[in-house]
PDB file of C-alpha atoms in Angstrom:
ATOM      1  CA  LYS A   1      19.199  -5.042 -12.822  1.00  0.00           C
ATOM      2  CA  ALA A   2      18.776  -8.635 -11.818  1.00  0.00           C
ATOM      3  CA  GLY A   3      17.219  -9.157  -8.412  1.00  0.00           C
ATOM      4  CA  VAL A   4      18.534 -11.009  -5.408  1.00  0.00           C
ATOM      5  CA  THR A   5      19.040 -14.698  -6.110  1.00  0.00           C
ATOM      6  CA  GLN A   6      19.203 -17.564  -3.651  1.00  0.00           C
ATOM      7  CA  THR A   7      20.295 -21.126  -4.173  1.00  0.00           C
ATOM      8  CA  PRO A   8      19.139 -23.742  -3.720  1.00  0.00           C
ATOM      9  CA  ARG A   9      15.435 -22.992  -3.584  1.00  0.00           C
ATOM     10  CA  TYR A  10      14.581 -26.195  -1.720  1.00  0.00           C
ATOM     11  CA  LEU A  11      16.659 -28.426   0.501  1.00  0.00           C
ATOM     12  CA  ILE A  12      15.941 -31.534   2.533  1.00  0.00           C
ATOM     13  CA  LYS A  13      18.422 -32.618   5.192  1.00  0.00           C
ATOM     14  CA  THR A  14      18.441 -34.933   8.186  1.00  0.00           C
ATOM     15  CA  ARG A  15      19.181 -34.088  11.792  1.00  0.00           C
ATOM     16  CA  GLY A  16      22.850 -33.698  12.551  1.00  0.00           C
ATOM     17  CA  GLN A  17      23.852 -32.757   9.014  1.00  0.00           C
ATOM     18  CA  GLN A  18      25.074 -29.340   7.997  1.00  0.00           C
ATOM     19  CA  VAL A  19      23.855 -27.098   5.206  1.00  0.00           C
ATOM     20  CA  THR A  20      25.132 -24.115   3.223  1.00  0.00           C
ATOM     21  CA  LEU A  21      22.813 -21.603   1.583  1.00  0.00           C
ATOM     22  CA  SER A  22      23.909 -19.024  -0.965  1.00  0.00           C
ATOM     23  CA  CYS A  23      22.738 -15.498  -1.720  1.00  0.00           C
ATOM     24  CA  SER A  24      23.787 -13.222  -4.576  1.00  0.00           C
ATOM     25  CA  PRO A  25      22.789  -9.593  -4.001  1.00  0.00           C
ATOM     26  CA  ILE A  26      21.678  -7.036  -6.545  1.00  0.00           C
ATOM     27  CA  SER A  27      24.655  -5.810  -8.539  1.00  0.00           C
ATOM     28  CA  GLY A  28      26.355  -2.981  -6.654  1.00  0.00           C
ATOM     29  CA  HIS A  29      24.779  -3.815  -3.297  1.00  0.00           C
ATOM     30  CA  ARG A  30      27.329  -4.534  -0.603  1.00  0.00           C
ATOM     31  CA  SER A  31      25.121  -5.278   2.380  1.00  0.00           C
ATOM     32  CA  VAL A  32      23.463  -8.658   2.757  1.00  0.00           C
ATOM     33  CA  SER A  33      21.096  -9.545   5.593  1.00  0.00           C
ATOM     34  CA  TRP A  34      19.718 -12.984   6.422  1.00  0.00           C
ATOM     35  CA  TYR A  35      16.391 -13.857   8.038  1.00  0.00           C
ATOM     36  CA  GLN A  36      14.702 -17.027   9.235  1.00  0.00           C
ATOM     37  CA  GLN A  37      10.950 -17.299   8.735  1.00  0.00           C
ATOM     38  CA  THR A  38       8.897 -19.886  10.630  1.00  0.00           C
ATOM     39  CA  PRO A  39       5.156 -20.078  11.358  1.00  0.00           C
ATOM     40  CA  GLY A  40       5.769 -19.912  15.092  1.00  0.00           C
ATOM     41  CA  GLN A  41       8.451 -17.242  15.381  1.00  0.00           C
ATOM     42  CA  GLY A  42       7.775 -15.199  12.271  1.00  0.00           C
ATOM     43  CA  LEU A  43      10.649 -13.357  10.629  1.00  0.00           C
ATOM     44  CA  GLN A  44      13.804 -13.177  12.702  1.00  0.00           C
ATOM     45  CA  PHE A  45      17.070 -11.460  11.851  1.00  0.00           C
ATOM     46  CA  LEU A  46      20.089 -13.746  11.666  1.00  0.00           C
ATOM     47  CA  PHE A  47      23.005 -11.509  10.667  1.00  0.00           C
ATOM     48  CA  GLU A  48      24.224  -8.830   8.293  1.00  0.00           C
ATOM     49  CA  TYR A  49      27.401  -8.625   6.253  1.00  0.00           C
ATOM     50  CA  PHE A  50      29.029  -5.644   4.598  1.00  0.00           C
ATOM     51  CA  SER A  51      32.338  -5.694   2.731  1.00  0.00           C
ATOM     52  CA  GLU A  52      33.093  -9.207   3.958  1.00  0.00           C
ATOM     53  CA  THR A  53      32.552  -8.234   7.617  1.00  0.00           C
ATOM     54  CA  GLN A  54      29.754  -9.298   9.902  1.00  0.00           C
ATOM     55  CA  ARG A  55      28.414  -6.076  11.368  1.00  0.00           C
ATOM     56  CA  ASN A  56      25.390  -7.347  13.211  1.00  0.00           C
ATOM     57  CA  LYS A  57      24.097 -10.616  14.558  1.00  0.00           C
ATOM     58  CA  GLY A  58      20.714 -11.719  15.841  1.00  0.00           C
ATOM     59  CA  ASN A  59      19.964 -13.986  18.743  1.00  0.00           C
ATOM     60  CA  PHE A  60      20.756 -17.367  17.227  1.00  0.00           C
ATOM     61  CA  PRO A  61      23.082 -20.107  18.462  1.00  0.00           C
ATOM     62  CA  GLY A  62      26.604 -20.446  17.154  1.00  0.00           C
ATOM     63  CA  ARG A  63      25.497 -23.250  14.842  1.00  0.00           C
ATOM     64  CA  PHE A  64      24.358 -20.482  12.530  1.00  0.00           C
ATOM     65  CA  SER A  65      27.209 -18.751  10.771  1.00  0.00           C
ATOM     66  CA  GLY A  66      27.831 -16.844   7.611  1.00  0.00           C
ATOM     67  CA  ARG A  67      30.368 -15.182   5.434  1.00  0.00           C
ATOM     68  CA  GLN A  68      30.602 -12.765   2.570  1.00  0.00           C
ATOM     69  CA  PHE A  69      32.928 -12.826  -0.378  1.00  0.00           C
ATOM     70  CA  SER A  70      34.676  -9.978  -2.166  1.00  0.00           C
ATOM     71  CA  ASN A  71      31.971  -9.956  -4.859  1.00  0.00           C
ATOM     72  CA  SER A  72      29.366  -9.423  -2.090  1.00  0.00           C
ATOM     73  CA  ARG A  73      27.874 -12.889  -2.486  1.00  0.00           C
ATOM     74  CA  SER A  74      27.046 -14.351   0.898  1.00  0.00           C
ATOM     75  CA  GLU A  75      26.640 -17.798   2.326  1.00  0.00           C
ATOM     76  CA  MET A  76      25.096 -18.956   5.547  1.00  0.00           C
ATOM     77  CA  ASN A  77      25.878 -22.258   7.178  1.00  0.00           C
ATOM     78  CA  VAL A  78      23.925 -24.230   9.730  1.00  0.00           C
ATOM     79  CA  SER A  79      25.758 -27.066  11.427  1.00  0.00           C
ATOM     80  CA  THR A  80      24.328 -29.977  13.398  1.00  0.00           C
ATOM     81  CA  LEU A  81      20.839 -29.428  12.046  1.00  0.00           C
ATOM     82  CA  GLU A  82      17.854 -29.734  14.345  1.00  0.00           C
ATOM     83  CA  LEU A  83      14.201 -30.267  13.463  1.00  0.00           C
ATOM     84  CA  GLY A  84      13.489 -26.712  14.579  1.00  0.00           C
ATOM     85  CA  ASP A  85      15.792 -25.338  11.891  1.00  0.00           C
ATOM     86  CA  SER A  86      13.171 -26.165   9.281  1.00  0.00           C
ATOM     87  CA  ALA A  87      12.241 -22.787   7.882  1.00  0.00           C
ATOM     88  CA  LEU A  88      12.284 -20.420   4.953  1.00  0.00           C
ATOM     89  CA  TYR A  89      15.609 -18.592   4.882  1.00  0.00           C
ATOM     90  CA  LEU A  90      15.494 -15.212   3.216  1.00  0.00           C
ATOM     91  CA  CYS A  91      18.335 -12.955   2.275  1.00  0.00           C
ATOM     92  CA  ALA A  92      18.072  -9.297   1.395  1.00  0.00           C
ATOM     93  CA  SER A  93      20.497  -6.819  -0.099  1.00  0.00           C
ATOM     94  CA  THR A  94      20.825  -3.089   0.436  1.00  0.00           C
ATOM     95  CA  GLY A  95      22.648  -0.544  -1.672  1.00  0.00           C
ATOM     96  CA  SER A  96      25.019   2.086  -0.331  1.00  0.00           C
ATOM     97  CA  HIS A  97      22.639   4.972  -0.901  1.00  0.00           C
ATOM     98  CA  THR A  98      19.402   3.377   0.131  1.00  0.00           C
ATOM     99  CA  ASP A  99      17.824   2.179   3.337  1.00  0.00           C
ATOM    100  CA  THR A 100      15.576  -0.345   1.631  1.00  0.00           C
ATOM    101  CA  GLN A 101      16.178  -4.080   1.683  1.00  0.00           C
ATOM    102  CA  TYR A 102      15.324  -6.109  -1.406  1.00  0.00           C
ATOM    103  CA  PHE A 103      14.633  -9.765  -0.826  1.00  0.00           C
ATOM    104  CA  GLY A 104      15.446 -12.922  -2.665  1.00  0.00           C
ATOM    105  CA  PRO A 105      12.937 -15.751  -3.222  1.00  0.00           C
ATOM    106  CA  GLY A 106      14.183 -17.708  -0.224  1.00  0.00           C
ATOM    107  CA  THR A 107      15.476 -21.194   0.428  1.00  0.00           C
ATOM    108  CA  ARG A 108      13.028 -23.639   1.962  1.00  0.00           C
ATOM    109  CA  LEU A 109      14.948 -25.938   4.324  1.00  0.00           C
ATOM    110  CA  THR A 110      13.296 -29.079   5.659  1.00  0.00           C
ATOM    111  CA  VAL A 111      15.057 -31.063   8.379  1.00  0.00           C
ATOM    112  CA  LEU A 112      13.867 -34.652   8.832  1.00  0.00           C
TER     113      LEU A 112
ATOM    114  CA  ALA B   1      14.617  -3.021  21.594  1.00  0.00           C
ATOM    115  CA  GLN B   2      12.056  -2.100  19.006  1.00  0.00           C
ATOM    116  CA  THR B   3       8.861  -4.092  18.578  1.00  0.00           C
ATOM    117  CA  VAL B   4       6.287  -4.120  15.805  1.00  0.00           C
ATOM    118  CA  THR B   5       2.714  -5.277  16.322  1.00  0.00           C
ATOM    119  CA  GLN B   6       0.120  -6.169  13.730  1.00  0.00           C
ATOM    120  CA  SER B   7      -3.083  -6.820  15.602  1.00  0.00           C
ATOM    121  CA  GLN B   8      -5.074  -8.213  12.659  1.00  0.00           C
ATOM    122  CA  PRO B   9      -4.038 -11.791  11.838  1.00  0.00           C
ATOM    123  CA  GLU B  10      -6.483 -11.871   8.923  1.00  0.00           C
ATOM    124  CA  MET B  11      -8.427  -9.362   6.867  1.00  0.00           C
ATOM    125  CA  SER B  12     -10.681  -9.691   3.860  1.00  0.00           C
ATOM    126  CA  VAL B  13     -11.937  -7.266   1.241  1.00  0.00           C
ATOM    127  CA  GLN B  14     -14.125  -7.316  -1.836  1.00  0.00           C
ATOM    128  CA  GLU B  15     -12.480  -6.658  -5.156  1.00  0.00           C
ATOM    129  CA  ALA B  16     -12.463  -2.908  -5.970  1.00  0.00           C
ATOM    130  CA  GLU B  17     -13.075  -1.967  -2.329  1.00  0.00           C
ATOM    131  CA  THR B  18     -10.683  -0.344   0.142  1.00  0.00           C
ATOM    132  CA  VAL B  19      -9.019  -2.031   3.094  1.00  0.00           C
ATOM    133  CA  THR B  20      -6.737  -0.759   5.854  1.00  0.00           C
ATOM    134  CA  LEU B  21      -4.145  -2.872   7.617  1.00  0.00           C
ATOM    135  CA  SER B  22      -2.932  -1.763  11.049  1.00  0.00           C
ATOM    136  CA  CYS B  23       0.556  -1.612  12.489  1.00  0.00           C
ATOM    137  CA  THR B  24       1.902  -0.143  15.706  1.00  0.00           C
ATOM    138  CA  TYR B  25       5.485  -0.055  16.863  1.00  0.00           C
ATOM    139  CA  ASP B  26       7.471   0.779  19.926  1.00  0.00           C
ATOM    140  CA  THR B  27      10.754   2.654  19.835  1.00  0.00           C
ATOM    141  CA  SER B  28      12.667   5.272  21.776  1.00  0.00           C
ATOM    142  CA  GLU B  29      14.364   6.522  18.624  1.00  0.00           C
ATOM    143  CA  SER B  30      13.301   9.651  16.797  1.00  0.00           C
ATOM    144  CA  ASP B  31      14.615   8.792  13.358  1.00  0.00           C
ATOM    145  CA  TYR B  32      13.820   5.545  11.621  1.00  0.00           C
ATOM    146  CA  TYR B  33      12.207   3.970   8.575  1.00  0.00           C
ATOM    147  CA  LEU B  34       9.006   2.011   8.265  1.00  0.00           C
ATOM    148  CA  PHE B  35       8.074  -0.396   5.513  1.00  0.00           C
ATOM    149  CA  TRP B  36       5.239  -2.525   4.298  1.00  0.00           C
ATOM    150  CA  TYR B  37       6.192  -5.718   2.513  1.00  0.00           C
ATOM    151  CA  LYS B  38       3.911  -8.131   0.711  1.00  0.00           C
ATOM    152  CA  GLN B  39       4.536 -11.880   0.645  1.00  0.00           C
ATOM    153  CA  PRO B  40       2.319 -13.755  -1.834  1.00  0.00           C
ATOM    154  CA  PRO B  41       2.093 -17.563  -1.915  1.00  0.00           C
ATOM    155  CA  SER B  42       5.318 -17.654  -3.921  1.00  0.00           C
ATOM    156  CA  ARG B  43       7.001 -16.457  -0.662  1.00  0.00           C
ATOM    157  CA  GLN B  44       8.904 -13.699  -2.454  1.00  0.00           C
ATOM    158  CA  MET B  45       8.984 -10.677  -0.154  1.00  0.00           C
ATOM    159  CA  ILE B  46       8.050  -7.595  -2.171  1.00  0.00           C
ATOM    160  CA  LEU B  47       8.395  -3.996  -1.033  1.00  0.00           C
ATOM    161  CA  VAL B  48       5.071  -2.166  -1.122  1.00  0.00           C
ATOM    162  CA  ILE B  49       5.869   1.204   0.404  1.00  0.00           C
ATOM    163  CA  ARG B  50       8.362   2.960   2.699  1.00  0.00           C
ATOM    164  CA  GLN B  51       8.136   5.920   5.053  1.00  0.00           C
ATOM    165  CA  GLU B  52      10.880   8.018   6.585  1.00  0.00           C
ATOM    166  CA  ALA B  53       9.996   9.058  10.113  1.00  0.00           C
ATOM    167  CA  TYR B  54      11.289  12.620   9.722  1.00  0.00           C
ATOM    168  CA  LYS B  55       8.883  13.225   6.845  1.00  0.00           C
ATOM    169  CA  GLN B  56       5.419  14.245   7.983  1.00  0.00           C
ATOM    170  CA  GLN B  57       3.882  13.648   4.584  1.00  0.00           C
ATOM    171  CA  ASN B  58       2.341  10.216   4.197  1.00  0.00           C
ATOM    172  CA  ALA B  59       3.897   8.043   1.496  1.00  0.00           C
ATOM    173  CA  THR B  60       1.825   6.889  -1.466  1.00  0.00           C
ATOM    174  CA  GLU B  61       2.514   4.397  -4.240  1.00  0.00           C
ATOM    175  CA  ASN B  62      -0.316   4.144  -6.750  1.00  0.00           C
ATOM    176  CA  ARG B  63      -3.180   2.344  -4.960  1.00  0.00           C
ATOM    177  CA  PHE B  64      -1.175   2.009  -1.726  1.00  0.00           C
ATOM    178  CA  SER B  65      -0.907   4.733   0.878  1.00  0.00           C
ATOM    179  CA  VAL B  66       0.007   4.944   4.525  1.00  0.00           C
ATOM    180  CA  ASN B  67      -1.309   6.824   7.515  1.00  0.00           C
ATOM    181  CA  PHE B  68       1.779   7.586   9.579  1.00  0.00           C
ATOM    182  CA  GLN B  69       1.073   8.903  13.074  1.00  0.00           C
ATOM    183  CA  LYS B  70       4.471   9.375  14.711  1.00  0.00           C
ATOM    184  CA  ALA B  71       3.231  10.441  18.128  1.00  0.00           C
ATOM    185  CA  ALA B  72       0.886   7.477  18.295  1.00  0.00           C
ATOM    186  CA  LYS B  73       3.547   5.175  16.788  1.00  0.00           C
ATOM    187  CA  SER B  74       1.052   3.962  14.248  1.00  0.00           C
ATOM    188  CA  PHE B  75       1.677   3.080  10.594  1.00  0.00           C
ATOM    189  CA  SER B  76      -1.353   1.732   8.751  1.00  0.00           C
ATOM    190  CA  LEU B  77      -1.529   0.683   5.106  1.00  0.00           C
ATOM    191  CA  LYS B  78      -4.518   1.546   2.936  1.00  0.00           C
ATOM    192  CA  ILE B  79      -5.114  -0.408  -0.246  1.00  0.00           C
ATOM    193  CA  SER B  80      -7.594   1.240  -2.602  1.00  0.00           C
ATOM    194  CA  ASP B  81      -9.417  -0.455  -5.483  1.00  0.00           C
ATOM    195  CA  SER B  82      -8.313  -3.869  -4.220  1.00  0.00           C
ATOM    196  CA  GLN B  83      -7.353  -6.424  -6.840  1.00  0.00           C
ATOM    197  CA  LEU B  84      -7.169 -10.206  -6.723  1.00  0.00           C
ATOM    198  CA  GLY B  85      -3.394  -9.921  -7.037  1.00  0.00           C
ATOM    199  CA  ASP B  86      -3.246  -8.029  -3.750  1.00  0.00           C
ATOM    200  CA  ALA B  87      -4.028 -11.229  -1.854  1.00  0.00           C
ATOM    201  CA  ALA B  88      -0.965 -12.006   0.247  1.00  0.00           C
ATOM    202  CA  MET B  89       0.558 -11.817   3.694  1.00  0.00           C
ATOM    203  CA  TYR B  90       1.477  -8.235   4.542  1.00  0.00           C
ATOM    204  CA  PHE B  91       4.295  -7.400   6.934  1.00  0.00           C
ATOM    205  CA  CYS B  92       5.025  -4.128   8.640  1.00  0.00           C
ATOM    206  CA  ALA B  93       8.728  -3.585   9.354  1.00  0.00           C
ATOM    207  CA  TYR B  94      10.906  -1.131  11.275  1.00  0.00           C
ATOM    208  CA  ARG B  95      14.493  -0.130  10.593  1.00  0.00           C
ATOM    209  CA  SER B  96      16.583   2.179  12.715  1.00  0.00           C
ATOM    210  CA  SER B  97      18.355   4.973  10.887  1.00  0.00           C
ATOM    211  CA  ASN B  98      21.146   5.003  13.437  1.00  0.00           C
ATOM    212  CA  ALA B  99      24.342   3.602  12.006  1.00  0.00           C
ATOM    213  CA  GLY B 100      26.203   1.142  14.125  1.00  0.00           C
ATOM    214  CA  GLY B 101      25.934  -1.723  16.530  1.00  0.00           C
ATOM    215  CA  THR B 102      22.659  -3.585  16.618  1.00  0.00           C
ATOM    216  CA  SER B 103      21.123  -1.412  13.917  1.00  0.00           C
ATOM    217  CA  TYR B 104      23.113  -2.611  10.943  1.00  0.00           C
ATOM    218  CA  GLY B 105      21.022  -4.344   8.332  1.00  0.00           C
ATOM    219  CA  LYS B 106      18.253  -5.328  10.703  1.00  0.00           C
ATOM    220  CA  LEU B 107      14.551  -5.116   9.986  1.00  0.00           C
ATOM    221  CA  THR B 108      12.156  -5.850  12.821  1.00  0.00           C
ATOM    222  CA  PHE B 109       8.948  -7.367  11.489  1.00  0.00           C
ATOM    223  CA  GLY B 110       5.424  -7.666  12.774  1.00  0.00           C
ATOM    224  CA  GLN B 111       3.673 -11.031  12.757  1.00  0.00           C
ATOM    225  CA  GLY B 112       1.887 -10.308   9.493  1.00  0.00           C
ATOM    226  CA  THR B 113      -1.692  -9.926   8.263  1.00  0.00           C
ATOM    227  CA  ILE B 114      -3.169 -12.343   5.749  1.00  0.00           C
ATOM    228  CA  LEU B 115      -5.260 -10.411   3.223  1.00  0.00           C
ATOM    229  CA  THR B 116      -7.927 -12.242   1.254  1.00  0.00           C
ATOM    230  CA  VAL B 117      -9.547 -10.541  -1.736  1.00  0.00           C
ATOM    231  CA  HIS B 118     -12.976 -11.791  -2.752  1.00  0.00           C
ATOM    232  CA  PRO B 119     -14.099 -11.444  -6.384  1.00  0.00           C
TER     233      PRO B 119
END
């Protein structure tokens, strides 16, 4: 099976812009989780989607949002970008009969 | 809320030697999962090993094994016969097995341990 894919791999934006990141899970996996990784805060959970529904959300401002499509692909959106949003954004997918999350390669977002 | 602590920011080991990375966690739950992930310079997060809390037997995967001490809330990773390719950041992670609410799809990670392997 193909692994989790994320696009784009690298992104440079300026403050105030918005950005959309995409994640395609492993075929058959219906749960997608998103994480933000920064040197200062480490890995922090953003949100989780299952069957097009957000089931869980981390402690991030409303500028961070997401959605999931019927084919389980997920997108996350960050509006009104701030310098502090510069990070590696990782998504992970989980199958119905497993508790293990499998990660994509990440999207490196730089906000100037 | 659960917390995961990795007290060793950096570790080093000689090729072919054994190294142990430490992890402690705090939880009031009795059933959960623990994981070790490896993140090499490519930044791809790779699963190394998983442990189910209700299983007393320590998990092993080839050269990787864990020492799971549930009462002490300790979950260390032992890497035997270390190889240059083992050099990476290693993360310990916790996942609740309880379905619902704030448990869905959430891994709680430690701060990571950078492992250097010397030839």
